[in-house]
Amino acid sequence: MNRETKILIVGAGAFGTSTAYYLAQRGYTSIRVLDRYAPPSCEAASTDISKVIRSDYNEPLYVRLGVEAIKVWESSELYRGLYHVPGWVLSAKERSVPFVKGSIETSRRLGVQGIDEFSRDQVRERFPMINGPLDDWNINVWNPTAGWADSGEALRRLALAAQEKGVSFISGSSGYARRLIISEDGVHCNGVTTEDGTTHYADIVVLATGAWTPSFIDLQGQLIAKGHSVAHIQLSPSEQQHFASMPVLDNLELDYFFPPGPDGVFKLAHSKFLTNTTRDSNSGIQTSIPHTFHDHPADDLPLEIEQAMRRNLSRVLPDLAARPFSYTRLCWDADTPDRHFLITPHPTHKGLFLACGGSAHGFKFMPILGKYIADMLEGTLEEDIARVWRWRPGQEAGTNLAHSDPEVELASLTGWQGGRRRREEGQAGGTSSKI
Ligand SMILES: Cc1cc2nc3c(=O)[nH]c(=O)nc-3n(C[C@H](O)[C@H](O)[C@H](O)COP(=O)(O)OP(=O)(O)OC[C@H]3O[C@@H](n4cnc5c(N)ncnc54)[C@H](O)[C@@H]3O)c2cc1C
Ligand SMILES: *[C@@H]1O[C@H](CO)[C@@H](O)[C@H](O)[C@H]1NC(C)=O
Ligand SMILES: *[C@@H]1O[C@H](CO)[C@@H](O)[C@H](O)[C@H]1NC(C)=O
């Protein structure tokens, strides 16, 4: 690579945008980023009102990257005002108990201050706004150093900063990549063709297409797109105050809950993920394909999931459990079986690189991840890291994963098709809510 190398990045989420930013910082002068949507892309998993930022991992690599990222979250002018540190309670019912225990041990070993194991009663005493029974919250680890960030705004600012360094962003149908341009001998990747028929030639192409990557090119089972069910509840100003000092509450099996942001929006999310296995009409690949409410605006969360989310919420904050959801989303990220990222050259197409596999934990690294991806592109990524993030079909599933519940096929659930339209029609006659 030299400074004039034509670089094309497909996907402007955390992975793609951070890459563009760091490449521009290193002096590359021809960087083009494509996305279906203008930054911050409304479909990106990265675009959200809150994401957990923490460094307590079982794996020392992510502890190190977490610590490095948090320094930037704390001190960079770019992210000023977006990072909050209320602490978090990490919990589990049974399957994920070993993971929680492991993360206490790692954090203690690494000298994270203030880690403590709480009983249910201690959680309620320490945080009086938590007045539910916490049944099945069987292990509770308090980490006062963990927090969250307004991820959509952070992504917006990073994209703007990249633009100021000369990166060009293209969205709409000429930002929507549909096909790779591969040389006739099958060796080189020379760019991509977009929805509107434009060909974008480039010396190198970086696929940072998040959950859409495995339906775009054949990854031999290395990535599975999973849908996370998310809902918001609008709090009144007095409720907002009541919940203001709530920590992040994350039971890896019984859902997770964020303290309200400045606009009084309370967010909850389900810890069991969805798949939507079908054949992609564009690529012909059979895999789980993101089904989003942006593409399918009449749809809503499956009924079974909404009910489970409300039941889980009633164990923690019963007063909110029957409230109407002001917003719902299926938010898609792609998991690798071992939950390590996939940041690697493609094994056969020269000039093609992958930067994906956020695996439900990738956002927090956005402020620094692009450095590592730029190193990979330049061929200087530390060997130990390159090995972990390499092309690795047939990888073993990790043994001690945060989310180890099996996924559920969207098609096996009910009420999601046309659910939003029905709810809106129903609400015309008054609010309805059920537990
Ligand atoms: C509900 C939820 C909660 C999460 N919570 C956390 C958390 O608390 N902490 C944390 O660190 N991580 C969290 N994660 C994980 C984190 O959000 C992701 O790992 C990370 O954001 C992935 O970034 P990305 O850039 O790979 O993908 P994305 O942010 O999804 O970006 C991919 C982009 O590619 C674009 N794209 C796709 N296909 C094409 C195409 N063909 N042409 C053009 N553009 C295309 C999309 O429009 C999108 O903008 C969570 C994920 C979800 C879904
Ligand atoms: C899966 O998603 C695709 C694309 O959004 C959609 O067309 C299809 O109907 C979905 N399949 C199922 C079974 O829900
Ligand atoms: C809580 O959510 C989990 C998945 O996140 C689900 O398996 C469980 O059934 C829910 N609990 C209740 C009581 O609905």
Coordinates of C-alpha atoms and ligand atoms in Angstrom, one line a residue:
M1 CA 0.0 0.0 0.0
N2 CA 1.1 3.6 -0.6
R3 CA -0.5 6.9 0.3
E4 CA -2.3 6.9 -3.1
T5 CA -3.7 3.4 -2.8
K6 CA -7.4 3.6 -3.7
I7 CA -9.2 2.2 -0.7
L8 CA -12.9 1.3 -0.7
I9 CA -14.6 0.5 2.6
V10 CA -18.1 -1.0 2.4
G11 CA -20.1 -0.4 5.6
A12 CA -20.0 2.7 7.8
G13 CA -20.6 1.2 11.2
A14 CA -18.1 1.2 14.0
F15 CA -15.6 -1.1 12.2
G16 CA -15.7 0.7 8.8
T17 CA -15.8 4.3 10.1
S18 CA -13.0 3.7 12.6
T19 CA -10.9 2.2 9.8
A20 CA -11.5 5.1 7.5
Y21 CA -10.6 7.6 10.3
Y22 CA -7.3 5.9 11.1
L23 CA -6.3 5.4 7.5
A24 CA -6.9 9.1 6.8
Q25 CA -4.9 9.9 9.9
R26 CA -2.0 7.8 8.5
G27 CA -2.0 10.0 5.4
Y28 CA -3.9 7.8 2.9
T29 CA -5.5 10.2 0.4
S30 CA -8.1 8.1 -1.5
I31 CA -10.6 6.6 1.0
R32 CA -14.2 6.1 0.0
V33 CA -16.8 4.6 2.4
L34 CA -20.0 3.2 1.0
D35 CA -23.2 2.5 3.0
R36 CA -26.8 2.1 2.2
Y37 CA -27.5 4.9 4.6
A38 CA -25.9 8.3 5.4
P39 CA -23.8 8.3 8.6
P40 CA -24.7 7.4 11.3
S41 CA -26.4 4.6 9.3
C42 CA -29.9 3.9 10.7
E43 CA -29.4 0.1 10.2
A44 CA -26.0 -0.1 11.8
A45 CA -25.8 -2.1 15.0
S46 CA -23.5 0.7 16.1
T47 CA -26.2 3.3 15.8
D48 CA -28.0 3.1 19.1
I49 CA -28.8 5.3 22.2
S50 CA -26.5 3.3 24.5
K51 CA -23.9 0.6 24.4
V52 CA -22.0 -0.9 27.4
I53 CA -18.4 0.2 27.7
R54 CA -16.3 -2.1 29.9
S55 CA -13.0 -3.8 30.2
D56 CA -13.9 -6.8 32.3
Y57 CA -13.5 -9.7 29.9
N58 CA -12.3 -13.3 30.4
E59 CA -10.0 -12.8 27.4
P60 CA -6.9 -10.7 28.2
L61 CA -6.8 -9.4 24.6
Y62 CA -10.2 -7.6 25.0
V63 CA -9.3 -6.5 28.5
R64 CA -6.3 -4.7 27.0
L65 CA -8.3 -3.2 24.1
G66 CA -11.0 -2.2 26.5
V67 CA -8.6 -0.4 28.7
E68 CA -7.1 1.4 25.7
A69 CA -10.6 2.3 24.4
I70 CA -11.8 3.6 27.7
K71 CA -8.9 6.0 27.9
V72 CA -10.1 7.5 24.7
W73 CA -13.8 7.5 25.7
E74 CA -12.8 9.4 28.9
S75 CA -10.4 11.9 27.5
S76 CA -11.0 12.6 23.8
E77 CA -12.6 15.8 22.8
L78 CA -14.3 14.0 20.0
Y79 CA -16.5 11.9 22.4
R80 CA -17.0 14.6 25.0
G81 CA -20.2 14.2 27.0
L82 CA -21.1 10.8 25.5
Y83 CA -19.5 8.4 28.0
H84 CA -21.2 7.8 31.4
V85 CA -20.0 5.6 34.3
P86 CA -22.8 4.5 36.5
G87 CA -21.3 1.1 37.0
W88 CA -23.0 -2.2 36.2
V89 CA -24.3 -5.3 37.8
L90 CA -23.5 -8.4 35.7
S91 CA -25.7 -11.3 36.5
A92 CA -26.7 -14.8 35.3
K93 CA -29.2 -17.5 36.1
E94 CA -27.4 -20.8 35.4
R95 CA -25.8 -21.3 32.0
S96 CA -23.8 -18.1 32.1
V97 CA -22.8 -18.3 35.8
P98 CA -19.3 -19.6 34.8
F99 CA -18.8 -16.7 32.5
V100 CA -19.7 -14.2 35.2
K101 CA -17.4 -15.9 37.7
G102 CA -14.6 -15.9 35.1
S103 CA -15.0 -12.2 34.6
I104 CA -14.7 -11.5 38.3
E105 CA -11.5 -13.4 38.5
T106 CA -10.0 -11.7 35.5
S107 CA -11.0 -8.3 36.6
R108 CA -9.6 -8.9 40.1
R109 CA -6.3 -10.2 38.7
L110 CA -6.0 -7.2 36.5
G111 CA -6.5 -4.9 39.4
V112 CA -9.9 -3.4 38.5
Q113 CA -10.9 -1.5 41.7
G114 CA -14.1 -2.0 43.6
I115 CA -15.4 -5.3 42.0
D116 CA -17.7 -6.9 44.5
E117 CA -20.2 -9.8 44.6
F118 CA -23.6 -8.8 45.8
S119 CA -26.6 -10.8 47.1
R120 CA -30.0 -9.8 45.7
D121 CA -30.8 -7.9 48.9
Q122 CA -27.5 -6.1 48.7
V123 CA -28.3 -5.0 45.1
R124 CA -31.7 -3.7 46.2
E125 CA -30.2 -1.9 49.3
R126 CA -27.5 -0.3 47.2
F127 CA -29.9 0.8 44.4
P128 CA -33.4 1.4 46.0
M129 CA -35.0 2.1 42.6
I130 CA -34.6 -1.7 42.0
N131 CA -37.6 -3.0 43.8
G132 CA -38.3 -6.2 41.9
P133 CA -37.6 -9.7 43.5
L134 CA -34.6 -10.3 41.2
D135 CA -35.7 -14.0 41.1
D136 CA -33.1 -16.1 39.2
W137 CA -30.5 -13.3 39.4
N138 CA -28.3 -16.0 41.0
I139 CA -24.9 -14.3 40.9
N140 CA -24.4 -10.5 40.9
V141 CA -21.2 -8.8 40.3
W142 CA -20.9 -5.1 40.9
N143 CA -18.3 -3.3 38.7
P144 CA -18.2 0.4 39.5
T145 CA -15.9 1.2 36.6
A146 CA -18.2 0.1 33.8
G147 CA -20.4 2.5 31.9
W148 CA -22.1 3.2 28.6
A149 CA -21.9 5.5 25.6
D150 CA -24.3 7.2 23.3
S151 CA -23.1 5.1 20.4
G152 CA -25.1 6.7 17.5
E153 CA -23.8 10.2 18.3
A154 CA -20.3 8.8 18.8
L155 CA -20.4 7.2 15.3
R156 CA -21.8 10.4 13.8
R157 CA -19.0 12.5 15.2
L158 CA -16.3 9.9 14.1
A159 CA -17.7 9.9 10.6
L160 CA -17.6 13.7 10.5
A161 CA -14.1 13.7 11.8
A162 CA -13.1 11.2 9.1
Q163 CA -14.8 13.4 6.5
E164 CA -12.8 16.4 7.7
K165 CA -9.7 14.4 7.1
G166 CA -10.7 13.9 3.5
V167 CA -12.7 10.6 3.6
S168 CA -15.7 10.6 1.2
F169 CA -18.9 8.9 2.3
I170 CA -21.4 7.7 -0.3
S171 CA -24.9 6.6 0.6
G172 CA -28.2 5.7 -1.1
S173 CA -28.3 3.4 -4.1
S174 CA -24.8 4.3 -5.1
G175 CA -23.6 3.4 -1.6
Y176 CA -25.5 0.0 -1.6
A177 CA -23.0 -2.6 -2.6
R178 CA -24.5 -5.6 -4.5
R179 CA -21.5 -7.4 -6.1
L180 CA -17.8 -7.7 -5.8
I181 CA -15.8 -7.1 -9.0
I182 CA -13.5 -10.1 -9.3
S183 CA -11.0 -10.4 -12.1
E184 CA -11.6 -13.0 -14.8
D185 CA -9.0 -15.4 -13.4
G186 CA -10.7 -15.1 -10.0
V187 CA -7.6 -13.8 -8.3
H188 CA -8.2 -10.1 -7.7
C189 CA -11.0 -8.1 -6.2
N190 CA -11.1 -4.8 -8.1
G191 CA -14.0 -3.1 -6.4
V192 CA -17.8 -3.3 -6.1
T193 CA -20.9 -2.6 -8.1
T194 CA -23.7 -0.8 -6.3
E195 CA -27.5 -1.0 -6.6
D196 CA -27.6 1.9 -9.1
G197 CA -25.2 0.2 -11.4
T198 CA -22.2 2.3 -10.5
T199 CA -18.8 0.5 -10.5
H200 CA -16.5 1.6 -7.8
Y201 CA -13.0 0.5 -8.7
A202 CA -10.4 0.2 -6.0
D203 CA -7.0 -1.3 -5.1
I204 CA -8.3 -2.7 -1.9
V205 CA -11.8 -3.4 -0.7
V206 CA -12.6 -3.7 3.0
L207 CA -16.0 -5.4 3.9
A208 CA -17.2 -3.9 7.1
T209 CA -20.8 -4.8 6.5
G210 CA -21.6 -6.1 10.0
A211 CA -24.5 -8.6 10.1
W212 CA -25.0 -8.4 6.3
T213 CA -21.5 -9.8 5.5
P214 CA -22.4 -13.5 5.6
S215 CA -25.2 -13.0 3.1
F216 CA -23.0 -10.9 0.8
I217 CA -20.1 -13.3 0.5
D218 CA -19.6 -16.9 1.4
L219 CA -17.8 -17.0 4.7
Q220 CA -18.0 -20.8 5.2
G221 CA -20.1 -20.5 8.3
Q222 CA -17.7 -18.2 10.1
L223 CA -20.4 -15.6 10.8
I224 CA -24.1 -15.8 11.8
A225 CA -26.4 -12.8 11.7
K226 CA -28.4 -12.6 14.9
G227 CA -31.3 -10.2 15.7
H228 CA -31.4 -8.6 19.1
S229 CA -34.8 -7.4 20.4
V230 CA -34.7 -3.9 21.8
A231 CA -37.4 -1.8 23.2
H232 CA -37.7 1.7 24.7
I233 CA -40.0 3.1 27.4
Q234 CA -40.5 6.9 27.6
L235 CA -40.2 8.0 31.3
S236 CA -41.8 11.1 32.8
P237 CA -39.4 13.7 34.2
S238 CA -40.0 12.5 37.8
E239 CA -39.4 8.9 36.8
Q240 CA -36.3 9.9 35.0
Q241 CA -35.0 11.4 38.2
H242 CA -36.1 8.4 40.2
F243 CA -34.0 6.1 37.9
A244 CA -31.2 8.6 37.3
S245 CA -28.6 6.8 39.4
M246 CA -29.5 3.3 38.3
P247 CA -26.5 1.2 37.1
V248 CA -26.5 -0.8 33.9
L249 CA -28.2 -4.1 34.9
D250 CA -27.2 -7.0 32.7
N251 CA -28.4 -10.6 33.4
L252 CA -26.9 -12.6 30.5
E253 CA -29.9 -14.9 30.5
L254 CA -32.7 -12.6 31.7
D255 CA -32.3 -9.5 29.7
Y256 CA -30.5 -6.2 30.3
F257 CA -31.6 -2.7 31.2
F258 CA -29.9 0.8 30.9
P259 CA -30.3 3.8 33.0
P260 CA -32.3 6.6 31.2
G261 CA -30.4 8.9 29.0
P262 CA -30.8 12.7 29.0
D263 CA -34.2 12.5 27.2
G264 CA -35.7 10.1 29.7
V265 CA -35.7 7.1 27.4
F266 CA -35.3 3.7 29.3
K267 CA -33.9 0.9 27.1
L268 CA -34.2 -2.8 27.6
A269 CA -33.0 -5.7 25.4
H270 CA -33.6 -9.4 25.3
S271 CA -30.7 -11.8 25.9
K272 CA -32.0 -14.5 23.5
F273 CA -31.2 -13.8 19.8
L274 CA -33.1 -14.5 16.6
T275 CA -32.0 -15.8 13.3
N276 CA -33.8 -15.5 9.9
T277 CA -32.5 -18.3 7.8
T278 CA -33.3 -18.0 4.1
R279 CA -31.7 -17.6 0.7
D280 CA -30.4 -14.2 -0.2
S281 CA -31.9 -13.2 -3.5
N282 CA -28.9 -11.2 -4.5
S283 CA -26.0 -13.5 -3.7
G284 CA -27.9 -16.8 -3.6
I285 CA -26.3 -17.7 -0.2
Q286 CA -28.4 -19.6 2.3
T287 CA -27.8 -18.1 5.8
S288 CA -29.4 -16.0 8.5
I289 CA -30.3 -12.6 6.9
P290 CA -31.1 -9.5 8.9
H291 CA -34.8 -8.8 9.0
T292 CA -35.2 -5.2 10.1
F293 CA -38.2 -2.9 10.8
H294 CA -36.6 -0.3 8.6
D295 CA -36.9 -2.7 5.6
H296 CA -40.2 -4.0 6.9
P297 CA -41.9 -1.1 8.6
A298 CA -45.2 -2.9 9.3
D299 CA -43.4 -5.5 11.5
D300 CA -42.7 -5.5 15.2
L301 CA -41.2 -7.7 17.9
P302 CA -42.6 -11.3 18.1
L303 CA -45.3 -11.5 20.7
E304 CA -43.5 -14.3 22.6
I305 CA -40.5 -12.0 22.9
E306 CA -42.4 -9.0 24.0
Q307 CA -44.1 -11.0 26.7
A308 CA -40.8 -12.5 27.9
M309 CA -39.2 -9.1 28.0
R310 CA -42.0 -7.7 30.1
R311 CA -41.9 -10.7 32.5
N312 CA -38.1 -10.3 32.9
L313 CA -38.6 -6.6 33.5
S314 CA -41.2 -7.2 36.2
R315 CA -38.5 -9.2 38.2
V316 CA -36.4 -6.1 38.3
L317 CA -38.5 -2.9 37.8
P318 CA -42.1 -4.1 38.1
D319 CA -43.5 -0.6 37.9
L320 CA -42.4 -0.3 34.3
A321 CA -43.3 -3.8 33.1
A322 CA -46.7 -3.0 31.7
R323 CA -45.8 0.3 30.1
P324 CA -46.2 0.8 26.3
F325 CA -43.0 0.5 24.3
S326 CA -42.3 3.9 22.6
Y327 CA -39.9 2.2 20.1
T328 CA -38.9 -1.3 19.2
R329 CA -36.1 -2.6 17.0
L330 CA -34.5 -5.8 15.8
C331 CA -30.9 -4.8 15.8
W332 CA -28.6 -7.2 13.9
D333 CA -25.0 -8.1 14.6
A334 CA -23.0 -11.1 13.4
D335 CA -21.4 -13.6 15.8
T336 CA -18.4 -15.8 15.1
P337 CA -18.6 -19.1 17.0
D338 CA -15.7 -18.2 19.2
R339 CA -16.8 -14.5 19.5
H340 CA -13.5 -13.2 18.3
F341 CA -13.6 -10.6 15.5
L342 CA -13.0 -11.5 11.8
I343 CA -10.3 -9.0 10.7
T344 CA -8.3 -10.6 8.0
P345 CA -7.3 -10.7 4.3
H346 CA -9.7 -12.9 2.3
P347 CA -7.9 -16.2 1.6
T348 CA -8.3 -16.3 -2.2
H349 CA -9.2 -12.8 -3.5
K350 CA -6.3 -10.5 -3.5
G351 CA -7.2 -6.9 -2.4
L352 CA -10.2 -8.1 -0.4
F353 CA -10.3 -7.8 3.3
L354 CA -12.8 -8.4 6.1
A355 CA -13.4 -6.3 9.2
C356 CA -16.5 -7.7 10.8
G357 CA -17.7 -10.2 13.5
G358 CA -18.5 -7.7 16.3
S359 CA -20.2 -10.7 18.0
A360 CA -22.4 -8.6 20.2
H361 CA -19.5 -6.9 22.0
G362 CA -17.6 -4.9 19.3
F363 CA -18.9 -1.4 19.7
K364 CA -16.9 -0.3 22.7
F365 CA -13.6 -0.6 20.8
M366 CA -14.7 1.9 18.1
P367 CA -12.3 4.7 19.3
I368 CA -9.3 2.5 18.7
L369 CA -10.3 -0.5 16.6
G370 CA -9.5 1.2 13.3
K371 CA -5.8 1.3 14.3
Y372 CA -5.7 -2.4 14.4
I373 CA -7.7 -2.8 11.2
A374 CA -5.3 -0.4 9.5
D375 CA -2.4 -2.4 10.8
M376 CA -3.9 -5.6 9.3
L377 CA -4.3 -3.8 5.9
E378 CA -0.7 -2.6 6.1
G379 CA 0.4 -6.1 7.1
T380 CA 1.8 -5.0 10.5
L381 CA -0.8 -6.3 12.9
E382 CA 0.8 -8.0 15.9
E383 CA 1.0 -11.7 15.2
D384 CA -0.8 -12.8 18.3
I385 CA -3.8 -10.6 17.4
A386 CA -3.7 -11.5 13.7
R387 CA -3.9 -15.2 14.7
V388 CA -7.0 -14.7 16.9
W389 CA -8.8 -12.6 14.2
R390 CA -7.7 -14.8 11.2
W391 CA -9.8 -16.5 8.5
R392 CA -10.8 -19.7 10.4
P393 CA -13.6 -21.8 9.0
G394 CA -14.5 -24.8 11.2
Q395 CA -13.5 -22.9 14.3
E396 CA -14.6 -24.5 17.6
A397 CA -17.4 -22.7 19.4
G398 CA -16.1 -21.0 22.5
T399 CA -16.7 -22.9 25.7
N400 CA -17.4 -20.0 28.1
L401 CA -19.5 -17.5 26.1
A402 CA -21.4 -14.6 27.5
H403 CA -24.6 -15.4 25.6
S404 CA -24.8 -19.2 25.3
D405 CA -28.6 -19.6 24.8
P406 CA -29.4 -21.1 21.5
E407 CA -31.0 -18.8 18.9
V408 CA -34.6 -18.9 17.8
E409 CA -35.8 -18.8 14.2
L410 CA -37.9 -15.7 13.6
A411 CA -40.3 -17.9 11.4
S412 CA -41.1 -20.0 14.5
L413 CA -42.5 -17.0 16.4
T414 CA -45.8 -15.2 16.0
G415 CA -47.2 -11.7 15.8
W416 CA -44.2 -10.0 14.3
Q417 CA -45.6 -9.8 10.7
G418 CA -47.7 -6.7 10.5
G419 CA -47.4 -6.3 14.3
R420 CA -46.6 -2.6 14.2
R421 CA -49.4 -1.8 11.9
R422 CA -51.8 -3.7 14.2
R423 CA -50.5 -2.0 17.3
E424 CA -50.8 1.4 15.8
E425 CA -54.4 0.7 14.7
G426 CA -55.1 -0.7 18.2
Q427 CA -53.6 2.4 19.9
A428 CA -55.9 4.7 17.9
G429 CA -58.6 3.5 20.4
G430 CA -56.5 3.9 23.5
T431 CA -53.2 2.4 24.9
S432 CA -53.2 -1.3 25.4
S433 CA -50.5 -3.1 27.3
K434 CA -50.3 -6.6 28.5
I435 CA -47.9 -8.7 30.6
Ligands
LIG1 C1 -28.8 -4.8 20.5 C2 -27.3 -4.8 20.5 C3 -26.7 -4.4 21.6 C4 -25.3 -4.4 21.7 N1 -24.7 -4.0 22.8 C5 -23.4 -3.8 22.8 C6 -22.7 -3.2 23.9 O1 -23.4 -2.9 24.9 N2 -21.4 -3.0 23.9 C7 -20.7 -3.3 22.8 O2 -19.5 -3.0 22.8 N3 -21.2 -3.8 21.7 C8 -22.5 -4.1 21.7 N4 -23.1 -4.7 20.6 C9 -22.3 -5.1 19.5 C10 -21.9 -3.9 18.6 O3 -23.0 -3.1 18.4 C11 -21.4 -4.5 17.2 O4 -20.5 -5.5 17.4 C12 -20.8 -3.4 16.4 O5 -21.5 -2.2 16.4 C13 -20.6 -3.9 15.0 O6 -20.1 -2.8 14.1 P1 -20.0 -3.1 12.6 O7 -19.4 -1.9 12.0 O8 -19.4 -4.4 12.4 O9 -21.5 -3.3 12.0 P2 -22.7 -2.2 11.9 O10 -22.6 -1.2 12.9 O11 -23.9 -3.0 11.9 O12 -22.4 -1.5 10.5 C14 -22.5 -2.2 9.3 C15 -22.9 -1.2 8.2 O13 -22.8 -1.9 7.0 C16 -23.9 -1.4 6.1 N5 -24.1 -2.3 5.1 C17 -24.4 -3.6 5.2 N6 -24.5 -4.2 4.0 C18 -24.2 -3.2 3.1 C19 -24.0 -3.2 1.7 N7 -24.3 -4.3 0.9 N8 -23.7 -2.0 1.1 C20 -23.5 -0.9 1.8 N9 -23.6 -0.9 3.1 C21 -23.9 -2.0 3.8 C22 -25.0 -1.2 7.1 O14 -26.0 -0.3 6.5 C23 -24.4 -0.7 8.4 O15 -24.4 0.7 8.4 C24 -24.5 -4.8 20.5 C25 -25.2 -5.1 19.4 C26 -26.6 -5.1 19.3 C27 -27.3 -5.5 18.1
LIG2 C1 -36.0 -13.0 6.5 O1 -35.6 -11.7 6.1 C2 -35.8 -11.5 4.7 C3 -35.1 -10.2 4.4 O2 -35.5 -9.2 5.3 C4 -37.3 -11.5 4.4 O3 -37.6 -11.1 3.1 C5 -37.9 -12.8 4.8 O4 -39.3 -12.8 4.7 C6 -37.5 -13.2 6.2 N1 -37.8 -14.6 6.4 C7 -38.5 -15.0 7.4 C8 -38.8 -16.5 7.5 O5 -39.0 -14.3 8.3
LIG3 C1 -36.4 -13.8 30.1 O1 -35.7 -13.7 28.9 C2 -35.1 -14.9 28.5 C3 -34.2 -14.6 27.3 O2 -33.6 -13.4 27.4 C4 -36.1 -16.0 28.2 O3 -35.5 -17.2 27.9 C5 -36.9 -16.2 29.5 O4 -38.0 -17.1 29.2 C6 -37.5 -14.9 30.0 N1 -38.1 -15.1 31.3 C7 -39.5 -15.0 31.4 C8 -39.9 -15.3 32.8 O5 -40.2 -14.8 30.5

